[in-house]
Amino acid sequence: MKTTSTGRWVTFPSGADHVRGYLAEPEGTDVRGAVVCAPENLGVTEHRQEETRRLAAEGFIVLTVDPYSRIGGRPPQDYTTAEERRSKAFIAARDEVVVPDCQAALAWLRTQPRVAPDRIGAIGYCLGGGTVLAWAAETRDLACAVVLYALPIIPAPYTPDGRERSRLALAPRIQCPMQLHFGEADEAIPMDQTLALKAALEAKSPRPVEFHTYPGARHAYMDSTLDRYSPEASALTYQRFVAFLHRHLDAGARP
């Protein structure tokens, strides 16, 4: 049952650094599990904070990791074009940096009194969806993972070494049940890449995979602050991933 939630900024150790995150908790004692969230390339915006509180109101303790903690809490601002902005954001929040930060967030959540250590999942949007996909291939600590419109193949300009990176090869290493969501009219992700990722995960993932696509939905269709927002696709996606998280994180759940 949905309740109310409160949010606040917290810090936690990640390697030699301290990283910040936005923590939202449901009021009352009925906690249904915990979730680490990896945000879009815009970082932990007001909208992402609002969505963190919204998910917490479903009964989860949610910690959204700031992928830009080390550079002031915002993606790089020294760009002249939209493409350069995305490129610099992806490089600053590359897997080598943010996957360990997500693991550190999970470790920190495990120290919280209302969190069951074996009932922590993950959710990621856009850049953060790719982070969660990579993270789920590296850890056995996640009870489940939700991936929203992640790039199946990261273009060379978005990587620190200037080489294209394919997420398709991660499929055999996925360590937890996974649910994925993509818009069929996504202008940032070619549909053939989406279908290639679907085929790879369904054929090779050792854990259960749910894959959903939405006709007419564009990239970042869940962001209500954008003109690409799709209310219908967003509502159905939200319903599906909340049910998925409850299924795997509620007390007594078994991945």
PDB file of C-alpha atoms in Angstrom, residues 28-193:
ATOM      1  CA  GLY A  28       5.990   4.123   9.171  1.00  0.00           C
ATOM      2  CA  THR A  29       7.440   0.692   9.811  1.00  0.00           C
ATOM      3  CA  ASP A  30       6.273  -1.229   6.745  1.00  0.00           C
ATOM      4  CA  VAL A  31       9.469  -1.320   4.658  1.00  0.00           C
ATOM      5  CA  ARG A  32       9.233  -3.696   1.697  1.00  0.00           C
ATOM      6  CA  GLY A  33      12.926  -3.678   0.702  1.00  0.00           C
ATOM      7  CA  ALA A  34      15.569  -1.218  -0.492  1.00  0.00           C
ATOM      8  CA  VAL A  35      16.583   0.047  -3.937  1.00  0.00           C
ATOM      9  CA  VAL A  36      19.748   1.664  -5.285  1.00  0.00           C
ATOM     10  CA  CYS A  37      18.933   4.043  -8.148  1.00  0.00           C
ATOM     11  CA  ALA A  38      21.352   5.153 -10.890  1.00  0.00           C
ATOM     12  CA  PRO A  39      20.010   8.331 -12.550  1.00  0.00           C
ATOM     13  CA  GLU A  40      20.021   9.758 -16.062  1.00  0.00           C
ATOM     14  CA  ASN A  41      22.983  11.688 -17.434  1.00  0.00           C
ATOM     15  CA  LEU A  42      21.529  14.893 -15.976  1.00  0.00           C
ATOM     16  CA  GLY A  43      22.249  13.549 -12.496  1.00  0.00           C
ATOM     17  CA  VAL A  44      20.127  13.841  -9.373  1.00  0.00           C
ATOM     18  CA  THR A  45      17.834  16.619 -10.569  1.00  0.00           C
ATOM     19  CA  GLU A  46      14.763  17.903  -8.740  1.00  0.00           C
ATOM     20  CA  HIS A  47      12.721  15.537 -10.916  1.00  0.00           C
ATOM     21  CA  ARG A  48      14.890  12.557  -9.957  1.00  0.00           C
ATOM     22  CA  GLN A  49      14.566  13.489  -6.275  1.00  0.00           C
ATOM     23  CA  GLU A  50      10.792  13.636  -6.682  1.00  0.00           C
ATOM     24  CA  GLU A  51      10.772  10.228  -8.374  1.00  0.00           C
ATOM     25  CA  THR A  52      12.991   8.823  -5.612  1.00  0.00           C
ATOM     26  CA  ARG A  53      10.415   9.929  -3.040  1.00  0.00           C
ATOM     27  CA  ARG A  54       7.614   8.560  -5.213  1.00  0.00           C
ATOM     28  CA  LEU A  55       9.178   5.098  -5.295  1.00  0.00           C
ATOM     29  CA  ALA A  56       9.872   5.242  -1.559  1.00  0.00           C
ATOM     30  CA  ALA A  57       6.165   5.863  -1.006  1.00  0.00           C
ATOM     31  CA  GLU A  58       5.600   2.363  -2.421  1.00  0.00           C
ATOM     32  CA  GLY A  59       7.317   0.991   0.687  1.00  0.00           C
ATOM     33  CA  PHE A  60      10.979   0.972  -0.376  1.00  0.00           C
ATOM     34  CA  ILE A  61      14.008   2.727   1.059  1.00  0.00           C
ATOM     35  CA  VAL A  62      15.563   4.263  -2.067  1.00  0.00           C
ATOM     36  CA  LEU A  63      19.071   5.675  -2.432  1.00  0.00           C
ATOM     37  CA  THR A  64      19.775   7.535  -5.688  1.00  0.00           C
ATOM     38  CA  VAL A  65      23.517   7.746  -6.253  1.00  0.00           C
ATOM     39  CA  ASP A  66      24.980  11.028  -7.497  1.00  0.00           C
ATOM     40  CA  PRO A  67      27.287   9.963 -10.355  1.00  0.00           C
ATOM     41  CA  TYR A  68      28.909  13.412 -10.330  1.00  0.00           C
ATOM     42  CA  SER A  69      29.743  13.655  -6.619  1.00  0.00           C
ATOM     43  CA  ARG A  70      33.432  14.146  -7.319  1.00  0.00           C
ATOM     44  CA  ILE A  71      32.882  17.068  -9.693  1.00  0.00           C
ATOM     45  CA  GLY A  72      30.389  19.149  -7.762  1.00  0.00           C
ATOM     46  CA  GLY A  73      27.133  17.235  -8.155  1.00  0.00           C
ATOM     47  CA  ARG A  74      26.418  18.201 -11.766  1.00  0.00           C
ATOM     48  CA  PRO A  75      27.524  16.741 -15.095  1.00  0.00           C
ATOM     49  CA  PRO A  76      30.311  18.637 -16.900  1.00  0.00           C
ATOM     50  CA  GLN A  77      29.165  22.096 -17.958  1.00  0.00           C
ATOM     51  CA  ASP A  78      31.977  22.947 -20.414  1.00  0.00           C
ATOM     52  CA  TYR A  79      30.179  21.982 -23.612  1.00  0.00           C
ATOM     53  CA  THR A  80      28.991  23.824 -26.706  1.00  0.00           C
ATOM     54  CA  THR A  81      26.569  21.287 -28.247  1.00  0.00           C
ATOM     55  CA  ALA A  82      23.999  18.819 -26.954  1.00  0.00           C
ATOM     56  CA  GLU A  83      26.074  15.929 -28.270  1.00  0.00           C
ATOM     57  CA  GLU A  84      29.177  17.196 -26.465  1.00  0.00           C
ATOM     58  CA  ARG A  85      27.132  17.504 -23.270  1.00  0.00           C
ATOM     59  CA  ARG A  86      26.023  13.874 -23.480  1.00  0.00           C
ATOM     60  CA  SER A  87      29.518  12.689 -24.355  1.00  0.00           C
ATOM     61  CA  LYS A  88      31.119  14.428 -21.390  1.00  0.00           C
ATOM     62  CA  ALA A  89      28.372  13.274 -19.035  1.00  0.00           C
ATOM     63  CA  PHE A  90      28.787   9.627 -20.047  1.00  0.00           C
ATOM     64  CA  ILE A  91      32.570   9.782 -19.710  1.00  0.00           C
ATOM     65  CA  ALA A  92      32.364  11.430 -16.270  1.00  0.00           C
ATOM     66  CA  ALA A  93      29.848   8.800 -15.106  1.00  0.00           C
ATOM     67  CA  ARG A  94      31.534   5.795 -16.745  1.00  0.00           C
ATOM     68  CA  ASP A  95      31.078   2.295 -15.346  1.00  0.00           C
ATOM     69  CA  GLU A  96      34.555   2.271 -13.801  1.00  0.00           C
ATOM     70  CA  VAL A  97      33.422   5.105 -11.519  1.00  0.00           C
ATOM     71  CA  VAL A  98      29.715   4.605 -10.910  1.00  0.00           C
ATOM     72  CA  VAL A  99      29.413   0.811 -10.662  1.00  0.00           C
ATOM     73  CA  PRO A 100      31.714   0.803  -7.573  1.00  0.00           C
ATOM     74  CA  ASP A 101      29.723   3.748  -6.198  1.00  0.00           C
ATOM     75  CA  CYS A 102      26.490   1.759  -6.581  1.00  0.00           C
ATOM     76  CA  GLN A 103      28.074  -1.198  -4.809  1.00  0.00           C
ATOM     77  CA  ALA A 104      29.190   1.167  -2.038  1.00  0.00           C
ATOM     78  CA  ALA A 105      25.632   2.511  -1.814  1.00  0.00           C
ATOM     79  CA  LEU A 106      24.347  -1.041  -1.391  1.00  0.00           C
ATOM     80  CA  ALA A 107      26.937  -1.676   1.348  1.00  0.00           C
ATOM     81  CA  TRP A 108      25.857   1.531   3.110  1.00  0.00           C
ATOM     82  CA  LEU A 109      22.181   0.574   2.881  1.00  0.00           C
ATOM     83  CA  ARG A 110      22.998  -2.724   4.540  1.00  0.00           C
ATOM     84  CA  THR A 111      24.104  -0.805   7.640  1.00  0.00           C
ATOM     85  CA  GLN A 112      20.712   0.894   7.995  1.00  0.00           C
ATOM     86  CA  PRO A 113      18.446  -0.581  10.675  1.00  0.00           C
ATOM     87  CA  ARG A 114      15.331  -0.902   8.488  1.00  0.00           C
ATOM     88  CA  VAL A 115      17.103  -2.576   5.545  1.00  0.00           C
ATOM     89  CA  ALA A 116      17.260  -6.357   5.138  1.00  0.00           C
ATOM     90  CA  PRO A 117      20.685  -7.072   3.567  1.00  0.00           C
ATOM     91  CA  ASP A 118      19.330  -9.662   1.127  1.00  0.00           C
ATOM     92  CA  ARG A 119      16.390  -7.515  -0.064  1.00  0.00           C
ATOM     93  CA  ILE A 120      18.134  -4.780  -2.062  1.00  0.00           C
ATOM     94  CA  GLY A 121      17.431  -4.201  -5.748  1.00  0.00           C
ATOM     95  CA  ALA A 122      18.522  -1.672  -8.367  1.00  0.00           C
ATOM     96  CA  ILE A 123      16.905   0.606 -10.912  1.00  0.00           C
ATOM     97  CA  GLY A 124      18.586   2.725 -13.554  1.00  0.00           C
ATOM     98  CA  TYR A 125      17.466   5.248 -16.160  1.00  0.00           C
ATOM     99  CA  CYS A 126      19.240   5.969 -19.481  1.00  0.00           C
ATOM    100  CA  LEU A 127      22.942   6.306 -18.559  1.00  0.00           C
ATOM    101  CA  GLY A 128      22.051   4.827 -15.176  1.00  0.00           C
ATOM    102  CA  GLY A 129      20.245   1.946 -16.864  1.00  0.00           C
ATOM    103  CA  GLY A 130      23.531   0.987 -18.480  1.00  0.00           C
ATOM    104  CA  THR A 131      25.223   1.328 -15.101  1.00  0.00           C
ATOM    105  CA  VAL A 132      22.737  -1.097 -13.551  1.00  0.00           C
ATOM    106  CA  LEU A 133      23.116  -3.523 -16.461  1.00  0.00           C
ATOM    107  CA  ALA A 134      26.894  -3.544 -15.973  1.00  0.00           C
ATOM    108  CA  TRP A 135      26.571  -3.749 -12.194  1.00  0.00           C
ATOM    109  CA  ALA A 136      24.199  -6.714 -12.355  1.00  0.00           C
ATOM    110  CA  ALA A 137      26.873  -8.553 -14.335  1.00  0.00           C
ATOM    111  CA  GLU A 138      29.443  -7.989 -11.569  1.00  0.00           C
ATOM    112  CA  THR A 139      27.671  -8.565  -8.250  1.00  0.00           C
ATOM    113  CA  ARG A 140      25.671 -11.306  -6.590  1.00  0.00           C
ATOM    114  CA  ASP A 141      24.343  -8.893  -3.968  1.00  0.00           C
ATOM    115  CA  LEU A 142      21.332  -7.633  -5.926  1.00  0.00           C
ATOM    116  CA  ALA A 143      17.970  -9.326  -5.460  1.00  0.00           C
ATOM    117  CA  CYS A 144      16.716  -7.871  -8.757  1.00  0.00           C
ATOM    118  CA  ALA A 145      17.361  -5.072 -11.263  1.00  0.00           C
ATOM    119  CA  VAL A 146      15.242  -2.770 -13.433  1.00  0.00           C
ATOM    120  CA  VAL A 147      16.781  -1.186 -16.551  1.00  0.00           C
ATOM    121  CA  LEU A 148      15.108   1.673 -18.408  1.00  0.00           C
ATOM    122  CA  TYR A 149      16.189   2.697 -21.917  1.00  0.00           C
ATOM    123  CA  ALA A 150      19.888   1.920 -21.495  1.00  0.00           C
ATOM    124  CA  LEU A 151      22.178   2.179 -24.512  1.00  0.00           C
ATOM    125  CA  PRO A 152      22.860  -1.428 -25.630  1.00  0.00           C
ATOM    126  CA  ILE A 153      25.927  -0.179 -27.482  1.00  0.00           C
ATOM    127  CA  ILE A 154      27.733   2.885 -26.128  1.00  0.00           C
ATOM    128  CA  PRO A 155      29.075   4.997 -29.009  1.00  0.00           C
ATOM    129  CA  ALA A 156      32.818   5.631 -29.159  1.00  0.00           C
ATOM    130  CA  PRO A 157      32.495   9.369 -28.341  1.00  0.00           C
ATOM    131  CA  TYR A 158      30.768   8.432 -25.063  1.00  0.00           C
ATOM    132  CA  THR A 159      33.631   6.268 -23.752  1.00  0.00           C
ATOM    133  CA  PRO A 160      36.887   7.335 -22.065  1.00  0.00           C
ATOM    134  CA  ASP A 161      39.085   5.396 -24.515  1.00  0.00           C
ATOM    135  CA  GLY A 162      37.154   6.382 -27.641  1.00  0.00           C
ATOM    136  CA  ARG A 163      36.116   2.808 -28.366  1.00  0.00           C
ATOM    137  CA  GLU A 164      32.573   1.550 -28.786  1.00  0.00           C
ATOM    138  CA  ARG A 165      31.337  -0.612 -25.887  1.00  0.00           C
ATOM    139  CA  SER A 166      28.687  -3.279 -26.338  1.00  0.00           C
ATOM    140  CA  ARG A 167      26.426  -4.297 -23.456  1.00  0.00           C
ATOM    141  CA  LEU A 168      25.332  -7.404 -25.360  1.00  0.00           C
ATOM    142  CA  ALA A 169      28.316  -9.362 -24.076  1.00  0.00           C
ATOM    143  CA  LEU A 170      27.107  -8.871 -20.491  1.00  0.00           C
ATOM    144  CA  ALA A 171      24.139 -11.225 -20.988  1.00  0.00           C
ATOM    145  CA  PRO A 172      25.778 -14.482 -19.794  1.00  0.00           C
ATOM    146  CA  ARG A 173      27.023 -12.777 -16.616  1.00  0.00           C
ATOM    147  CA  ILE A 174      23.769 -11.289 -15.286  1.00  0.00           C
ATOM    148  CA  GLN A 175      23.463 -12.339 -11.632  1.00  0.00           C
ATOM    149  CA  CYS A 176      19.853 -11.441 -10.757  1.00  0.00           C
ATOM    150  CA  PRO A 177      16.331 -11.352 -12.214  1.00  0.00           C
ATOM    151  CA  MET A 178      16.012  -8.348 -14.532  1.00  0.00           C
ATOM    152  CA  GLN A 179      13.204  -6.302 -16.035  1.00  0.00           C
ATOM    153  CA  LEU A 180      13.907  -3.952 -18.965  1.00  0.00           C
ATOM    154  CA  HIS A 181      11.868  -1.189 -20.630  1.00  0.00           C
ATOM    155  CA  PHE A 182      12.420   0.570 -23.983  1.00  0.00           C
ATOM    156  CA  GLY A 183      10.447   2.938 -26.173  1.00  0.00           C
ATOM    157  CA  GLU A 184       9.898   1.763 -29.740  1.00  0.00           C
ATOM    158  CA  ALA A 185      10.289   5.334 -31.052  1.00  0.00           C
ATOM    159  CA  ASP A 186      13.491   5.999 -29.089  1.00  0.00           C
ATOM    160  CA  GLU A 187      15.581   8.421 -31.144  1.00  0.00           C
ATOM    161  CA  ALA A 188      18.720   7.732 -29.077  1.00  0.00           C
ATOM    162  CA  ILE A 189      18.601   3.921 -29.259  1.00  0.00           C
ATOM    163  CA  PRO A 190      18.099   2.202 -32.633  1.00  0.00           C
ATOM    164  CA  MET A 191      15.414  -0.461 -32.434  1.00  0.00           C
ATOM    165  CA  ASP A 192      17.764  -3.070 -33.876  1.00  0.00           C
ATOM    166  CA  GLN A 193      20.048  -2.543 -30.865  1.00  0.00           C
TER     167      GLN A 193
END
